[in-house]
Amino acid sequence: RPVKMVTLPGYSDVLWGQAFSPDGRILATAYTGRLELWDVADPARPRRLAALAIEGAAPSHWYGYPSAIAFSPDGRTLALTTSRNRVDLWNVASPARPVRVATLGGHTGPVAAVAFSPGGHLLADVGYDGAVLVFNLGDPAHPVRTASGRTVAGGRQQPDYSDTSYALAFST
């Protein structure tokens, strides 16, 4: 049976997305216009390491808020969707001092999901526009788009995006 251990203190806005680092020691949380990194090595006593303003005001509807977050397998890079139809890459090797190293574009609508390959050298993202983009992250500061495709829905969507849901995963 799950038992509530703690409530993260501070920020009271809507939590749009969250992800744990591969070792389970860092928790990334995304709020409207804000990214926070937490040390949760002791889950009963989380400690905020960083609180950063993230890109721009979100659109009037909830799609496009920073809801998709993923850590690379080595835990050194964090991918976060933005309110501007893009994905930001953050160097979080030092989680108390994260640095945005690149922004990935190419979508005409909000980005719905992100996933790293098992080796961490590729990142795929899928947008509500139906585009699936794959980037080579051999140098995370200079990502290179290596492939693109379309989802089965192919970007067919209602104005409120209500009929479409996306998720991504890599296979080994």
mmCIF file with all atom_site columns, C-alpha atoms in Angstrom:
data_model
loop_
_atom_site.group_PDB
_atom_site.id
_atom_site.type_symbol
_atom_site.label_atom_id
_atom_site.label_alt_id
_atom_site.label_comp_id
_atom_site.label_asym_id
_atom_site.label_entity_id
_atom_site.label_seq_id
_atom_site.pdbx_PDB_ins_code
_atom_site.Cartn_x
_atom_site.Cartn_y
_atom_site.Cartn_z
_atom_site.occupancy
_atom_site.B_iso_or_equiv
_atom_site.pdbx_formal_charge
_atom_site.auth_seq_id
_atom_site.auth_comp_id
_atom_site.auth_asym_id
_atom_site.auth_atom_id
_atom_site.pdbx_PDB_model_num
ATOM 1   C CA . ARG A 1 1   ? 0.000  0.000  0.000   1.00 0.00 ? 1   ARG A CA 1
ATOM 2   C CA . PRO A 1 2   ? 1.422  3.385  -0.964  1.00 0.00 ? 2   PRO A CA 1
ATOM 3   C CA . VAL A 1 3   ? 2.008  5.770  1.924   1.00 0.00 ? 3   VAL A CA 1
ATOM 4   C CA . LYS A 1 4   ? 2.534  9.522  1.566   1.00 0.00 ? 4   LYS A CA 1
ATOM 5   C CA . MET A 1 5   ? 6.038  10.349 2.759   1.00 0.00 ? 5   MET A CA 1
ATOM 6   C CA . VAL A 1 6   ? 6.314  14.092 2.184   1.00 0.00 ? 6   VAL A CA 1
ATOM 7   C CA . THR A 1 7   ? 4.949  17.037 0.242   1.00 0.00 ? 7   THR A CA 1
ATOM 8   C CA . LEU A 1 8   ? 7.495  19.147 -1.601  1.00 0.00 ? 8   LEU A CA 1
ATOM 9   C CA . PRO A 1 9   ? 7.592  22.569 0.021   1.00 0.00 ? 9   PRO A CA 1
ATOM 10  C CA . GLY A 1 10  ? 7.264  25.913 -1.685  1.00 0.00 ? 10  GLY A CA 1
ATOM 11  C CA . TYR A 1 11  ? 5.877  26.372 -5.150  1.00 0.00 ? 11  TYR A CA 1
ATOM 12  C CA . SER A 1 12  ? 2.082  26.121 -5.274  1.00 0.00 ? 12  SER A CA 1
ATOM 13  C CA . ASP A 1 13  ? 1.429  26.198 -9.039  1.00 0.00 ? 13  ASP A CA 1
ATOM 14  C CA . VAL A 1 14  ? 0.275  23.179 -11.040 1.00 0.00 ? 14  VAL A CA 1
ATOM 15  C CA . LEU A 1 15  ? 2.837  20.394 -11.380 1.00 0.00 ? 15  LEU A CA 1
ATOM 16  C CA . TRP A 1 16  ? 2.861  19.546 -15.107 1.00 0.00 ? 16  TRP A CA 1
ATOM 17  C CA . GLY A 1 17  ? 5.611  16.939 -15.236 1.00 0.00 ? 17  GLY A CA 1
ATOM 18  C CA . GLN A 1 18  ? 8.209  15.101 -13.191 1.00 0.00 ? 18  GLN A CA 1
ATOM 19  C CA . ALA A 1 19  ? 10.995 12.568 -13.622 1.00 0.00 ? 19  ALA A CA 1
ATOM 20  C CA . PHE A 1 20  ? 13.492 10.793 -11.395 1.00 0.00 ? 20  PHE A CA 1
ATOM 21  C CA . SER A 1 21  ? 17.151 10.492 -12.369 1.00 0.00 ? 21  SER A CA 1
ATOM 22  C CA . PRO A 1 22  ? 18.270 6.936  -13.196 1.00 0.00 ? 22  PRO A CA 1
ATOM 23  C CA . ASP A 1 23  ? 19.859 6.537  -9.751  1.00 0.00 ? 23  ASP A CA 1
ATOM 24  C CA . GLY A 1 24  ? 16.692 7.844  -8.049  1.00 0.00 ? 24  GLY A CA 1
ATOM 25  C CA . ARG A 1 25  ? 18.553 10.568 -6.160  1.00 0.00 ? 25  ARG A CA 1
ATOM 26  C CA . ILE A 1 26  ? 17.338 13.601 -8.164  1.00 0.00 ? 26  ILE A CA 1
ATOM 27  C CA . LEU A 1 27  ? 13.729 14.567 -8.908  1.00 0.00 ? 27  LEU A CA 1
ATOM 28  C CA . ALA A 1 28  ? 12.977 17.095 -11.670 1.00 0.00 ? 28  ALA A CA 1
ATOM 29  C CA . THR A 1 29  ? 9.636  18.884 -11.415 1.00 0.00 ? 29  THR A CA 1
ATOM 30  C CA . ALA A 1 30  ? 8.138  21.218 -14.023 1.00 0.00 ? 30  ALA A CA 1
ATOM 31  C CA . TYR A 1 31  ? 5.615  23.872 -13.169 1.00 0.00 ? 31  TYR A CA 1
ATOM 32  C CA . THR A 1 32  ? 4.225  26.688 -15.287 1.00 0.00 ? 32  THR A CA 1
ATOM 33  C CA . GLY A 1 33  ? 7.373  28.632 -16.175 1.00 0.00 ? 33  GLY A CA 1
ATOM 34  C CA . ARG A 1 34  ? 9.546  26.897 -13.572 1.00 0.00 ? 34  ARG A CA 1
ATOM 35  C CA . LEU A 1 35  ? 11.869 23.882 -13.359 1.00 0.00 ? 35  LEU A CA 1
ATOM 36  C CA . GLU A 1 36  ? 13.035 22.590 -9.988  1.00 0.00 ? 36  GLU A CA 1
ATOM 37  C CA . LEU A 1 37  ? 15.630 19.942 -9.172  1.00 0.00 ? 37  LEU A CA 1
ATOM 38  C CA . TRP A 1 38  ? 15.405 18.154 -5.834  1.00 0.00 ? 38  TRP A CA 1
ATOM 39  C CA . ASP A 1 39  ? 17.806 15.940 -3.922  1.00 0.00 ? 39  ASP A CA 1
ATOM 40  C CA . VAL A 1 40  ? 15.584 13.064 -2.809  1.00 0.00 ? 40  VAL A CA 1
ATOM 41  C CA . ALA A 1 41  ? 18.317 10.683 -1.645  1.00 0.00 ? 41  ALA A CA 1
ATOM 42  C CA . ASP A 1 42  ? 16.502 10.843 1.686   1.00 0.00 ? 42  ASP A CA 1
ATOM 43  C CA . PRO A 1 43  ? 12.878 10.795 0.478   1.00 0.00 ? 43  PRO A CA 1
ATOM 44  C CA . ALA A 1 44  ? 11.574 11.955 3.852   1.00 0.00 ? 44  ALA A CA 1
ATOM 45  C CA . ARG A 1 45  ? 13.714 15.105 3.630   1.00 0.00 ? 45  ARG A CA 1
ATOM 46  C CA . PRO A 1 46  ? 13.816 16.398 0.019   1.00 0.00 ? 46  PRO A CA 1
ATOM 47  C CA . ARG A 1 47  ? 16.147 19.327 -0.557  1.00 0.00 ? 47  ARG A CA 1
ATOM 48  C CA . ARG A 1 48  ? 15.671 21.833 -3.405  1.00 0.00 ? 48  ARG A CA 1
ATOM 49  C CA . LEU A 1 49  ? 18.909 22.100 -5.379  1.00 0.00 ? 49  LEU A CA 1
ATOM 50  C CA . ALA A 1 50  ? 17.830 24.494 -8.125  1.00 0.00 ? 50  ALA A CA 1
ATOM 51  C CA . ALA A 1 51  ? 14.786 26.524 -9.148  1.00 0.00 ? 51  ALA A CA 1
ATOM 52  C CA . LEU A 1 52  ? 14.911 27.984 -12.644 1.00 0.00 ? 52  LEU A CA 1
ATOM 53  C CA . ALA A 1 53  ? 12.631 30.110 -14.757 1.00 0.00 ? 53  ALA A CA 1
ATOM 54  C CA . ILE A 1 54  ? 11.948 28.249 -17.991 1.00 0.00 ? 54  ILE A CA 1
ATOM 55  C CA . GLU A 1 55  ? 10.934 29.505 -21.382 1.00 0.00 ? 55  GLU A CA 1
ATOM 56  C CA . GLY A 1 56  ? 8.052  31.841 -21.879 1.00 0.00 ? 56  GLY A CA 1
ATOM 57  C CA . ALA A 1 57  ? 4.470  32.052 -20.864 1.00 0.00 ? 57  ALA A CA 1
ATOM 58  C CA . ALA A 1 58  ? 2.467  29.010 -21.805 1.00 0.00 ? 58  ALA A CA 1
ATOM 59  C CA . PRO A 1 59  ? -0.462 29.216 -24.198 1.00 0.00 ? 59  PRO A CA 1
ATOM 60  C CA . SER A 1 60  ? -3.983 29.733 -22.897 1.00 0.00 ? 60  SER A CA 1
ATOM 61  C CA . HIS A 1 61  ? -4.741 25.993 -23.018 1.00 0.00 ? 61  HIS A CA 1
ATOM 62  C CA . TRP A 1 62  ? -2.731 23.396 -21.089 1.00 0.00 ? 62  TRP A CA 1
ATOM 63  C CA . TYR A 1 63  ? -1.082 21.765 -24.105 1.00 0.00 ? 63  TYR A CA 1
ATOM 64  C CA . GLY A 1 64  ? 2.463  22.993 -24.420 1.00 0.00 ? 64  GLY A CA 1
ATOM 65  C CA . TYR A 1 65  ? 3.172  23.386 -20.750 1.00 0.00 ? 65  TYR A CA 1
ATOM 66  C CA . PRO A 1 66  ? 6.446  21.695 -19.762 1.00 0.00 ? 66  PRO A CA 1
ATOM 67  C CA . SER A 1 67  ? 4.991  18.271 -19.116 1.00 0.00 ? 67  SER A CA 1
ATOM 68  C CA . ALA A 1 68  ? 7.405  15.831 -20.740 1.00 0.00 ? 68  ALA A CA 1
ATOM 69  C CA . ILE A 1 69  ? 10.662 15.362 -18.862 1.00 0.00 ? 69  ILE A CA 1
ATOM 70  C CA . ALA A 1 70  ? 13.316 12.680 -19.233 1.00 0.00 ? 70  ALA A CA 1
ATOM 71  C CA . PHE A 1 71  ? 16.783 12.099 -17.824 1.00 0.00 ? 71  PHE A CA 1
ATOM 72  C CA . SER A 1 72  ? 19.458 10.553 -20.007 1.00 0.00 ? 72  SER A CA 1
ATOM 73  C CA . PRO A 1 73  ? 20.536 7.070  -18.882 1.00 0.00 ? 73  PRO A CA 1
ATOM 74  C CA . ASP A 1 74  ? 23.709 8.493  -17.291 1.00 0.00 ? 74  ASP A CA 1
ATOM 75  C CA . GLY A 1 75  ? 21.662 11.175 -15.492 1.00 0.00 ? 75  GLY A CA 1
ATOM 76  C CA . ARG A 1 76  ? 23.803 14.023 -16.855 1.00 0.00 ? 76  ARG A CA 1
ATOM 77  C CA . THR A 1 77  ? 21.276 15.455 -19.351 1.00 0.00 ? 77  THR A CA 1
ATOM 78  C CA . LEU A 1 78  ? 17.658 16.422 -18.826 1.00 0.00 ? 78  LEU A CA 1
ATOM 79  C CA . ALA A 1 79  ? 15.203 16.912 -21.704 1.00 0.00 ? 79  ALA A CA 1
ATOM 80  C CA . LEU A 1 80  ? 12.211 19.163 -21.013 1.00 0.00 ? 80  LEU A CA 1
ATOM 81  C CA . THR A 1 81  ? 9.420  20.233 -23.361 1.00 0.00 ? 81  THR A CA 1
ATOM 82  C CA . THR A 1 82  ? 8.786  23.961 -23.571 1.00 0.00 ? 82  THR A CA 1
ATOM 83  C CA . SER A 1 83  ? 5.759  26.136 -24.187 1.00 0.00 ? 83  SER A CA 1
ATOM 84  C CA . ARG A 1 84  ? 7.224  27.099 -27.566 1.00 0.00 ? 84  ARG A CA 1
ATOM 85  C CA . ASN A 1 85  ? 6.944  23.731 -29.404 1.00 0.00 ? 85  ASN A CA 1
ATOM 86  C CA . ARG A 1 86  ? 10.528 22.811 -28.563 1.00 0.00 ? 86  ARG A CA 1
ATOM 87  C CA . VAL A 1 87  ? 12.635 20.690 -26.233 1.00 0.00 ? 87  VAL A CA 1
ATOM 88  C CA . ASP A 1 88  ? 15.359 22.159 -24.032 1.00 0.00 ? 88  ASP A CA 1
ATOM 89  C CA . LEU A 1 89  ? 18.403 20.081 -23.103 1.00 0.00 ? 89  LEU A CA 1
ATOM 90  C CA . TRP A 1 90  ? 19.927 20.812 -19.704 1.00 0.00 ? 90  TRP A CA 1
ATOM 91  C CA . ASN A 1 91  ? 23.300 19.708 -18.386 1.00 0.00 ? 91  ASN A CA 1
ATOM 92  C CA . VAL A 1 92  ? 22.463 18.513 -14.877 1.00 0.00 ? 92  VAL A CA 1
ATOM 93  C CA . ALA A 1 93  ? 25.766 16.801 -14.097 1.00 0.00 ? 93  ALA A CA 1
ATOM 94  C CA . SER A 1 94  ? 25.910 19.308 -11.246 1.00 0.00 ? 94  SER A CA 1
ATOM 95  C CA . PRO A 1 95  ? 22.210 19.437 -10.325 1.00 0.00 ? 95  PRO A CA 1
ATOM 96  C CA . ALA A 1 96  ? 22.608 22.479 -8.085  1.00 0.00 ? 96  ALA A CA 1
ATOM 97  C CA . ARG A 1 97  ? 23.879 24.387 -11.148 1.00 0.00 ? 97  ARG A CA 1
ATOM 98  C CA . PRO A 1 98  ? 21.982 23.155 -14.238 1.00 0.00 ? 98  PRO A CA 1
ATOM 99  C CA . VAL A 1 99  ? 22.861 24.776 -17.561 1.00 0.00 ? 99  VAL A CA 1
ATOM 100 C CA . ARG A 1 100 ? 20.692 24.849 -20.672 1.00 0.00 ? 100 ARG A CA 1
ATOM 101 C CA . VAL A 1 101 ? 22.953 23.558 -23.459 1.00 0.00 ? 101 VAL A CA 1
ATOM 102 C CA . ALA A 1 102 ? 20.642 23.312 -26.480 1.00 0.00 ? 102 ALA A CA 1
ATOM 103 C CA . THR A 1 103 ? 17.111 23.766 -27.753 1.00 0.00 ? 103 THR A CA 1
ATOM 104 C CA . LEU A 1 104 ? 15.607 21.312 -30.243 1.00 0.00 ? 104 LEU A CA 1
ATOM 105 C CA . GLY A 1 105 ? 13.039 22.618 -32.717 1.00 0.00 ? 105 GLY A CA 1
ATOM 106 C CA . GLY A 1 106 ? 11.142 21.366 -35.710 1.00 0.00 ? 106 GLY A CA 1
ATOM 107 C CA . HIS A 1 107 ? 7.549  21.052 -34.499 1.00 0.00 ? 107 HIS A CA 1
ATOM 108 C CA . THR A 1 108 ? 4.560  23.159 -35.516 1.00 0.00 ? 108 THR A CA 1
ATOM 109 C CA . GLY A 1 109 ? 2.655  22.270 -32.363 1.00 0.00 ? 109 GLY A CA 1
ATOM 110 C CA . PRO A 1 110 ? 3.381  21.378 -28.739 1.00 0.00 ? 110 PRO A CA 1
ATOM 111 C CA . VAL A 1 111 ? 5.781  18.528 -28.003 1.00 0.00 ? 111 VAL A CA 1
ATOM 112 C CA . ALA A 1 112 ? 3.994  15.692 -26.217 1.00 0.00 ? 112 ALA A CA 1
ATOM 113 C CA . ALA A 1 113 ? 6.737  13.248 -25.196 1.00 0.00 ? 113 ALA A CA 1
ATOM 114 C CA . VAL A 1 114 ? 10.511 12.741 -25.141 1.00 0.00 ? 114 VAL A CA 1
ATOM 115 C CA . ALA A 1 115 ? 12.661 9.620  -24.724 1.00 0.00 ? 115 ALA A CA 1
ATOM 116 C CA . PHE A 1 116 ? 16.383 8.864  -24.652 1.00 0.00 ? 116 PHE A CA 1
ATOM 117 C CA . SER A 1 117 ? 17.802 5.751  -26.273 1.00 0.00 ? 117 SER A CA 1
ATOM 118 C CA . PRO A 1 118 ? 19.276 3.204  -23.821 1.00 0.00 ? 118 PRO A CA 1
ATOM 119 C CA . GLY A 1 119 ? 22.806 4.423  -24.587 1.00 0.00 ? 119 GLY A CA 1
ATOM 120 C CA . GLY A 1 120 ? 21.754 8.069  -24.283 1.00 0.00 ? 120 GLY A CA 1
ATOM 121 C CA . HIS A 1 121 ? 23.158 9.097  -27.660 1.00 0.00 ? 121 HIS A CA 1
ATOM 122 C CA . LEU A 1 122 ? 19.741 9.588  -29.270 1.00 0.00 ? 122 LEU A CA 1
ATOM 123 C CA . LEU A 1 123 ? 16.699 11.570 -28.184 1.00 0.00 ? 123 LEU A CA 1
ATOM 124 C CA . ALA A 1 124 ? 13.299 11.184 -29.824 1.00 0.00 ? 124 ALA A CA 1
ATOM 125 C CA . ASP A 1 125 ? 10.420 13.581 -29.420 1.00 0.00 ? 125 ASP A CA 1
ATOM 126 C CA . VAL A 1 126 ? 6.859  13.483 -30.709 1.00 0.00 ? 126 VAL A CA 1
ATOM 127 C CA . GLY A 1 127 ? 4.560  16.434 -31.123 1.00 0.00 ? 127 GLY A CA 1
ATOM 128 C CA . TYR A 1 128 ? 0.845  16.935 -31.358 1.00 0.00 ? 128 TYR A CA 1
ATOM 129 C CA . ASP A 1 129 ? 1.591  17.956 -34.955 1.00 0.00 ? 129 ASP A CA 1
ATOM 130 C CA . GLY A 1 130 ? 2.226  14.259 -35.657 1.00 0.00 ? 130 GLY A CA 1
ATOM 131 C CA . ALA A 1 131 ? 5.968  14.643 -36.213 1.00 0.00 ? 131 ALA A CA 1
ATOM 132 C CA . VAL A 1 132 ? 8.465  12.273 -34.601 1.00 0.00 ? 132 VAL A CA 1
ATOM 133 C CA . LEU A 1 133 ? 11.999 13.689 -34.576 1.00 0.00 ? 133 LEU A CA 1
ATOM 134 C CA . VAL A 1 134 ? 15.206 11.866 -33.606 1.00 0.00 ? 134 VAL A CA 1
ATOM 135 C CA . PHE A 1 135 ? 18.366 13.747 -32.635 1.00 0.00 ? 135 PHE A CA 1
ATOM 136 C CA . ASN A 1 136 ? 21.936 12.505 -32.246 1.00 0.00 ? 136 ASN A CA 1
ATOM 137 C CA . LEU A 1 137 ? 23.307 13.811 -28.938 1.00 0.00 ? 137 LEU A CA 1
ATOM 138 C CA . GLY A 1 138 ? 26.930 12.753 -29.408 1.00 0.00 ? 138 GLY A CA 1
ATOM 139 C CA . ASP A 1 139 ? 27.620 16.369 -28.440 1.00 0.00 ? 139 ASP A CA 1
ATOM 140 C CA . PRO A 1 140 ? 24.561 17.503 -26.435 1.00 0.00 ? 140 PRO A CA 1
ATOM 141 C CA . ALA A 1 141 ? 25.435 21.165 -27.037 1.00 0.00 ? 141 ALA A CA 1
ATOM 142 C CA . HIS A 1 142 ? 25.208 20.554 -30.805 1.00 0.00 ? 142 HIS A CA 1
ATOM 143 C CA . PRO A 1 143 ? 22.432 18.015 -31.427 1.00 0.00 ? 143 PRO A CA 1
ATOM 144 C CA . VAL A 1 144 ? 21.883 16.843 -35.016 1.00 0.00 ? 144 VAL A CA 1
ATOM 145 C CA . ARG A 1 145 ? 18.491 15.715 -36.328 1.00 0.00 ? 145 ARG A CA 1
ATOM 146 C CA . THR A 1 146 ? 19.075 12.246 -37.764 1.00 0.00 ? 146 THR A CA 1
ATOM 147 C CA . ALA A 1 147 ? 15.560 11.045 -38.565 1.00 0.00 ? 147 ALA A CA 1
ATOM 148 C CA . SER A 1 148 ? 11.970 12.185 -38.747 1.00 0.00 ? 148 SER A CA 1
ATOM 149 C CA . GLY A 1 149 ? 8.645  10.512 -39.328 1.00 0.00 ? 149 GLY A CA 1
ATOM 150 C CA . ARG A 1 150 ? 4.936  10.766 -38.722 1.00 0.00 ? 150 ARG A CA 1
ATOM 151 C CA . THR A 1 151 ? 2.750  9.162  -36.090 1.00 0.00 ? 151 THR A CA 1
ATOM 152 C CA . VAL A 1 152 ? -0.120 6.904  -37.093 1.00 0.00 ? 152 VAL A CA 1
ATOM 153 C CA . ALA A 1 153 ? -2.458 9.825  -36.434 1.00 0.00 ? 153 ALA A CA 1
ATOM 154 C CA . GLY A 1 154 ? -0.168 11.900 -38.658 1.00 0.00 ? 154 GLY A CA 1
ATOM 155 C CA . GLY A 1 155 ? -0.981 15.133 -36.906 1.00 0.00 ? 155 GLY A CA 1
ATOM 156 C CA . ARG A 1 156 ? -4.755 14.779 -37.358 1.00 0.00 ? 156 ARG A CA 1
ATOM 157 C CA . GLN A 1 157 ? -6.035 16.604 -34.328 1.00 0.00 ? 157 GLN A CA 1
ATOM 158 C CA . GLN A 1 158 ? -8.887 18.561 -32.912 1.00 0.00 ? 158 GLN A CA 1
ATOM 159 C CA . PRO A 1 159 ? -8.187 22.222 -32.060 1.00 0.00 ? 159 PRO A CA 1
ATOM 160 C CA . ASP A 1 160 ? -8.010 21.252 -28.372 1.00 0.00 ? 160 ASP A CA 1
ATOM 161 C CA . TYR A 1 161 ? -5.827 18.148 -29.053 1.00 0.00 ? 161 TYR A CA 1
ATOM 162 C CA . SER A 1 162 ? -8.304 16.075 -27.059 1.00 0.00 ? 162 SER A CA 1
ATOM 163 C CA . ASP A 1 163 ? -8.353 13.020 -29.332 1.00 0.00 ? 163 ASP A CA 1
ATOM 164 C CA . THR A 1 164 ? -4.638 12.309 -29.328 1.00 0.00 ? 164 THR A CA 1
ATOM 165 C CA . SER A 1 165 ? -2.204 10.917 -26.781 1.00 0.00 ? 165 SER A CA 1
ATOM 166 C CA . TYR A 1 166 ? 1.488  10.199 -27.398 1.00 0.00 ? 166 TYR A CA 1
ATOM 167 C CA . ALA A 1 167 ? 4.221  8.273  -25.641 1.00 0.00 ? 167 ALA A CA 1
ATOM 168 C CA . LEU A 1 168 ? 7.714  7.244  -26.758 1.00 0.00 ? 168 LEU A CA 1
ATOM 169 C CA . ALA A 1 169 ? 10.120 4.455  -25.900 1.00 0.00 ? 169 ALA A CA 1
ATOM 170 C CA . PHE A 1 170 ? 13.305 2.966  -27.319 1.00 0.00 ? 170 PHE A CA 1
ATOM 171 C CA . SER A 1 171 ? 13.988 -0.736 -27.516 1.00 0.00 ? 171 SER A CA 1
ATOM 172 C CA . THR A 1 172 ? 17.357 -2.347 -26.899 1.00 0.00 ? 172 THR A CA 1
#
